[in-house]
XYZ file of C-alpha atoms in Angstrom:
331
model
C -44.866 17.173 -15.376
C -41.685 19.257 -15.739
C -39.114 18.274 -18.350
C -35.451 18.984 -17.612
C -33.325 19.938 -20.620
C -29.898 18.318 -20.207
C -26.831 18.708 -22.376
C -24.080 16.081 -22.648
C -21.027 17.700 -24.243
C -18.422 15.069 -25.076
C -14.932 15.144 -26.495
C -14.774 13.438 -29.925
C -14.337 9.678 -30.374
C -14.785 7.496 -27.261
C -16.464 10.115 -25.001
C -18.975 10.908 -27.743
C -19.725 7.220 -28.234
C -20.233 6.852 -24.490
C -22.534 9.882 -24.384
C -24.771 8.394 -27.076
C -24.939 5.079 -25.195
C -26.183 6.722 -21.992
C -28.432 9.446 -23.463
C -31.554 7.497 -22.463
C -31.096 8.573 -18.837
C -34.132 8.600 -16.594
C -34.558 10.349 -13.231
C -33.909 8.244 -10.101
C -36.915 6.355 -8.782
C -39.368 8.447 -6.819
C -38.501 11.728 -8.547
C -41.083 13.664 -10.527
C -40.537 15.023 -14.015
C -38.602 13.717 -17.008
C -35.226 14.284 -18.608
C -34.606 15.276 -22.209
C -30.924 14.599 -22.996
C -29.143 16.112 -26.007
C -25.637 15.021 -27.015
C -23.131 17.411 -28.614
C -19.705 16.232 -29.775
C -17.338 19.119 -29.076
C -13.617 19.134 -28.126
C -14.323 21.465 -25.213
C -11.059 20.594 -23.432
C -8.789 21.058 -26.467
C -6.165 23.771 -26.066
C -6.496 23.967 -22.296
C -5.679 21.700 -19.366
C -7.547 24.036 -17.013
C -10.786 22.692 -15.530
C -12.260 26.175 -14.992
C -11.817 26.909 -18.696
C -13.589 23.665 -19.567
C -16.482 24.582 -17.244
C -16.725 28.026 -18.840
C -16.961 26.466 -22.301
C -19.682 24.137 -21.063
C -21.558 27.181 -19.781
C -21.371 28.737 -23.247
C -22.784 25.552 -24.768
C -25.625 25.509 -22.220
C -26.552 29.103 -23.043
C -26.421 28.460 -26.788
C -28.654 25.373 -26.630
C -30.858 26.654 -23.798
C -30.171 23.684 -21.542
C -31.121 23.659 -17.875
C -27.820 21.994 -16.999
C -24.812 20.526 -18.781
C -22.318 17.728 -18.119
C -19.033 17.369 -20.010
C -17.412 13.983 -20.682
C -13.669 14.047 -21.298
C -10.640 11.766 -21.417
C -8.667 14.513 -19.707
C -7.276 13.635 -16.240
C -8.568 16.398 -13.937
C -6.545 17.925 -11.080
C -7.338 20.504 -8.434
C -5.034 23.244 -7.137
C -3.714 20.932 -4.397
C -2.565 18.315 -6.906
C -5.365 15.816 -6.235
C -6.739 13.973 -9.222
C -10.497 14.351 -9.629
C -13.370 12.248 -10.836
C -15.780 15.178 -11.000
C -15.535 18.963 -10.972
C -18.942 20.633 -10.669
C -20.448 24.106 -10.329
C -23.950 23.474 -8.877
C -24.898 27.150 -8.952
C -24.247 27.378 -12.686
C -25.456 23.797 -13.184
C -22.449 22.534 -15.078
C -19.959 19.750 -14.391
C -17.060 17.830 -15.930
C -16.628 14.067 -15.582
C -13.193 12.518 -16.196
C -13.819 9.150 -17.845
C -10.332 7.678 -17.178
C -10.884 8.241 -13.447
C -13.659 5.618 -13.605
C -10.972 2.968 -14.121
C -11.684 1.790 -17.656
C -13.747 -1.244 -16.541
C -17.564 -1.515 -16.858
C -17.447 1.997 -18.261
C -21.019 2.291 -19.501
C -22.564 1.309 -16.163
C -20.183 3.500 -14.161
C -20.603 6.492 -16.475
C -24.383 6.158 -16.444
C -24.408 6.007 -12.638
C -22.056 8.989 -12.271
C -23.946 11.190 -14.767
C -27.343 10.323 -13.251
C -26.036 11.256 -9.790
C -24.557 14.495 -11.137
C -27.713 15.529 -12.941
C -29.952 14.658 -10.001
C -27.716 16.624 -7.656
C -27.569 19.737 -9.809
C -31.299 19.601 -10.561
C -32.138 19.640 -6.858
C -31.432 23.081 -5.340
C -31.442 21.585 -1.824
C -28.917 18.878 -2.703
C -25.772 18.570 -0.593
C -23.789 16.812 -3.314
C -20.065 17.614 -3.271
C -18.873 20.040 -5.899
C -15.604 18.166 -6.256
C -14.964 14.415 -6.029
C -11.231 13.708 -5.555
C -9.549 10.350 -6.061
C -7.521 8.776 -3.293
C -3.792 9.435 -3.398
C -2.685 5.854 -4.147
C -5.630 3.743 -5.279
C -7.163 6.612 -7.225
C -3.959 7.253 -9.141
C -3.737 3.573 -10.105
C -7.360 3.607 -11.236
C -6.778 6.769 -13.269
C -3.686 5.251 -14.896
C -5.616 2.083 -15.763
C -8.387 4.196 -17.265
C -5.911 6.179 -19.372
C -4.221 3.016 -20.642
C -7.527 1.397 -21.607
C -8.616 4.664 -23.256
C -5.420 4.453 -25.331
C -6.608 1.022 -26.572
C -3.268 -0.858 -26.543
C -4.798 -3.704 -28.554
C -5.049 -1.359 -31.553
C -1.245 -1.340 -31.742
C -1.498 -4.679 -33.576
C -3.473 -3.511 -36.666
C -2.138 0.033 -36.347
C 1.434 -0.922 -37.253
C 1.007 -2.896 -40.454
C 4.604 -2.552 -41.643
C 5.909 -3.747 -38.289
C 3.680 -6.819 -38.429
C 4.787 -7.663 -41.955
C 8.440 -7.379 -40.906
C 7.843 -9.521 -37.823
C 5.989 -12.226 -39.737
C 8.677 -12.303 -42.429
C 11.422 -12.573 -39.795
C 9.572 -15.386 -38.021
C 8.845 -17.343 -41.207
C 12.494 -17.315 -42.279
C 13.888 -17.999 -38.806
C 11.603 -20.990 -38.216
C 13.200 -23.065 -40.997
C 16.779 -21.984 -40.254
C 18.896 -24.755 -38.775
C 21.094 -22.296 -36.849
C 18.013 -20.918 -35.128
C 17.062 -24.481 -34.140
C 20.497 -24.972 -32.574
C 20.306 -21.667 -30.711
C 16.790 -22.335 -29.429
C 17.782 -25.798 -28.218
C 20.840 -24.493 -26.398
C 19.002 -21.826 -24.403
C 17.657 -22.492 -20.924
C 14.190 -21.285 -19.906
C 15.585 -18.288 -18.001
C 17.630 -17.171 -21.019
C 14.514 -17.424 -23.176
C 12.638 -15.370 -20.571
C 15.358 -12.711 -20.596
C 15.251 -12.683 -24.409
C 11.503 -12.086 -24.246
C 11.831 -9.191 -21.794
C 14.728 -7.604 -23.703
C 12.992 -7.883 -27.074
C 9.827 -6.227 -25.753
C 11.848 -3.497 -24.014
C 13.843 -2.805 -27.178
C 10.709 -2.427 -29.283
C 9.015 -0.176 -26.718
C 12.126 2.007 -26.510
C 12.376 2.160 -30.298
C 8.726 3.171 -30.655
C 9.121 5.920 -28.044
C 12.241 7.322 -29.695
C 11.247 6.900 -33.334
C 7.708 8.154 -32.812
C 8.777 10.982 -30.460
C 6.210 9.788 -27.936
C 7.918 11.100 -24.805
C 5.968 13.963 -23.282
C 7.914 16.997 -22.044
C 6.552 19.475 -19.482
C 5.132 22.726 -20.836
C 7.017 24.642 -18.141
C 9.103 24.090 -14.990
C 6.150 23.920 -12.600
C 5.627 20.841 -10.454
C 2.122 20.490 -11.895
C 3.444 20.323 -15.466
C 6.102 17.788 -14.472
C 3.550 15.616 -12.695
C 1.221 15.771 -15.691
C 4.027 14.740 -18.054
C 5.020 11.945 -15.681
C 1.468 10.579 -15.716
C 1.212 10.771 -19.501
C 4.606 9.096 -19.960
C 3.751 6.249 -17.600
C 0.471 5.672 -19.441
C 2.363 5.702 -22.761
C 4.905 3.136 -21.550
C 2.209 0.860 -20.107
C 0.153 1.202 -23.296
C 3.106 0.371 -25.534
C 4.252 -2.508 -23.345
C 0.743 -3.984 -23.341
C 0.415 -3.565 -27.105
C 3.824 -5.073 -27.860
C 3.094 -7.970 -25.483
C -0.124 -8.658 -27.402
C 1.891 -8.605 -30.629
C 4.450 -10.954 -29.065
C 1.822 -13.505 -28.063
C 0.211 -13.289 -31.513
C 3.586 -13.855 -33.173
C 4.234 -16.836 -30.912
C 0.947 -18.465 -31.930
C 1.497 -17.762 -35.648
C 5.082 -19.052 -35.548
C 4.022 -22.174 -33.659
C 1.253 -22.955 -36.155
C 3.649 -22.325 -39.043
C 6.271 -24.630 -37.505
C 3.725 -27.386 -36.842
C 2.520 -27.136 -40.443
C 5.814 -27.090 -42.375
C 8.339 -28.830 -40.122
C 8.955 -32.445 -39.214
C 11.125 -32.555 -36.057
C 12.547 -35.957 -36.971
C 13.760 -34.671 -40.358
C 15.350 -31.588 -38.796
C 16.815 -33.747 -36.032
C 18.412 -36.070 -38.587
C 19.902 -33.078 -40.402
C 21.298 -31.621 -37.169
C 22.236 -35.055 -35.793
C 20.259 -34.569 -32.592
C 17.045 -35.930 -31.115
C 14.111 -33.557 -31.664
C 10.383 -33.893 -30.978
C 7.265 -31.811 -31.370
C 7.842 -30.364 -27.890
C 10.919 -28.613 -29.265
C 8.690 -26.666 -31.644
C 7.200 -24.797 -28.678
C 10.701 -23.724 -27.604
C 11.580 -22.802 -31.181
C 8.437 -20.659 -31.510
C 9.309 -18.928 -28.222
C 12.809 -18.000 -29.406
C 11.610 -16.994 -32.883
C 8.892 -14.765 -31.386
C 11.593 -12.784 -29.558
C 13.650 -12.351 -32.729
C 10.568 -11.500 -34.800
C 9.422 -8.926 -32.237
C 12.725 -7.053 -32.601
C 12.442 -7.285 -36.392
C 8.897 -5.950 -36.194
C 10.004 -3.036 -34.029
C 12.559 -2.034 -36.651
C 9.842 -2.382 -39.276
C 7.764 0.158 -37.366
C 10.220 2.786 -38.623
C 8.459 2.461 -41.956
C 5.310 3.860 -40.401
C 4.684 7.595 -40.119
C 4.787 9.217 -36.686
C 1.075 9.987 -37.043
C 0.316 6.297 -37.582
C 2.249 5.351 -34.458
C 0.503 8.009 -32.361
C -2.892 6.970 -33.706
C -2.171 3.383 -32.678
C -0.985 4.436 -29.213
C -3.098 7.343 -27.955
C -6.721 8.047 -27.276
C -8.219 10.703 -29.547
C -8.028 13.300 -26.777
C -4.375 12.542 -26.051
C -3.464 12.409 -29.738
C -4.897 15.892 -30.294
C -3.083 17.204 -27.238
C 0.306 15.836 -28.359
C -0.131 17.135 -31.896
C -1.031 20.560 -30.547
C 2.079 20.647 -28.325
C 4.270 19.488 -31.222
C 2.973 22.303 -33.446
C 3.561 24.813 -30.662
C 7.200 23.734 -30.232
C 7.881 24.042 -33.973
């Protein structure tokens, strides 16, 4: 029984973790032989956005390790010469291929990655296979799926623990504001649509501050349409990532402020002091207004963090390395 030597070369961090989770690949049912999969963590896409360069580096790895074929896993969004985004770029003759993980959509990643890699390996192992060398994404739906995959790869939920100073500032702002009588009067005087606008504005202000203070806006490497499109995609993913992360922070602050208000405040006592009728339902409105104010205070507190800390809380490992490399090049 023949044994096929397969190499999985993965960018560091998430792609490497994914490669280790799927290394127990078996051939499709009905096929003879077995697969021996070896995982190598190597930033094979670092320093180049060119897919052909990535394939060449994979070929070097295959020759060094004496693999029969090699598949690269990357968080890099792949594009062809016509501007189409790709899921897979393969060279069946040389038995090497690159799989773009964000193009899988970021949902059920292990199952989708396992299925895609098994199909790739089976296709390249069979010399009579008619598998496509290039798998493009659709113009509209594929771009949305790629963007979703990039955002989830950026892990927006890590913005919460990643910005410790911002959280401390937000919690301090909320704790003080909750017991302030003027804040009670303001919260009671605002209609639901004004509170909604305050929520949207506070989140937008913090996102804008993080982009400016952390220098997160990506600029094209040159004046080509490809470079502009790439920067546009990265910037959209950054804005969606930040907005999602700040929204998570906002909801967490709302819950903390509400619990704090329910624990320390008696609406009847505050109502007697303000000479107005207040109940426990007003605490939910108070927590809503305080969460907006605390979110802005937390955003200003993020200025205490280093730019590296903000990038680490916002980007995937692959994107963080790319931005740092471009920053060093510009300086």
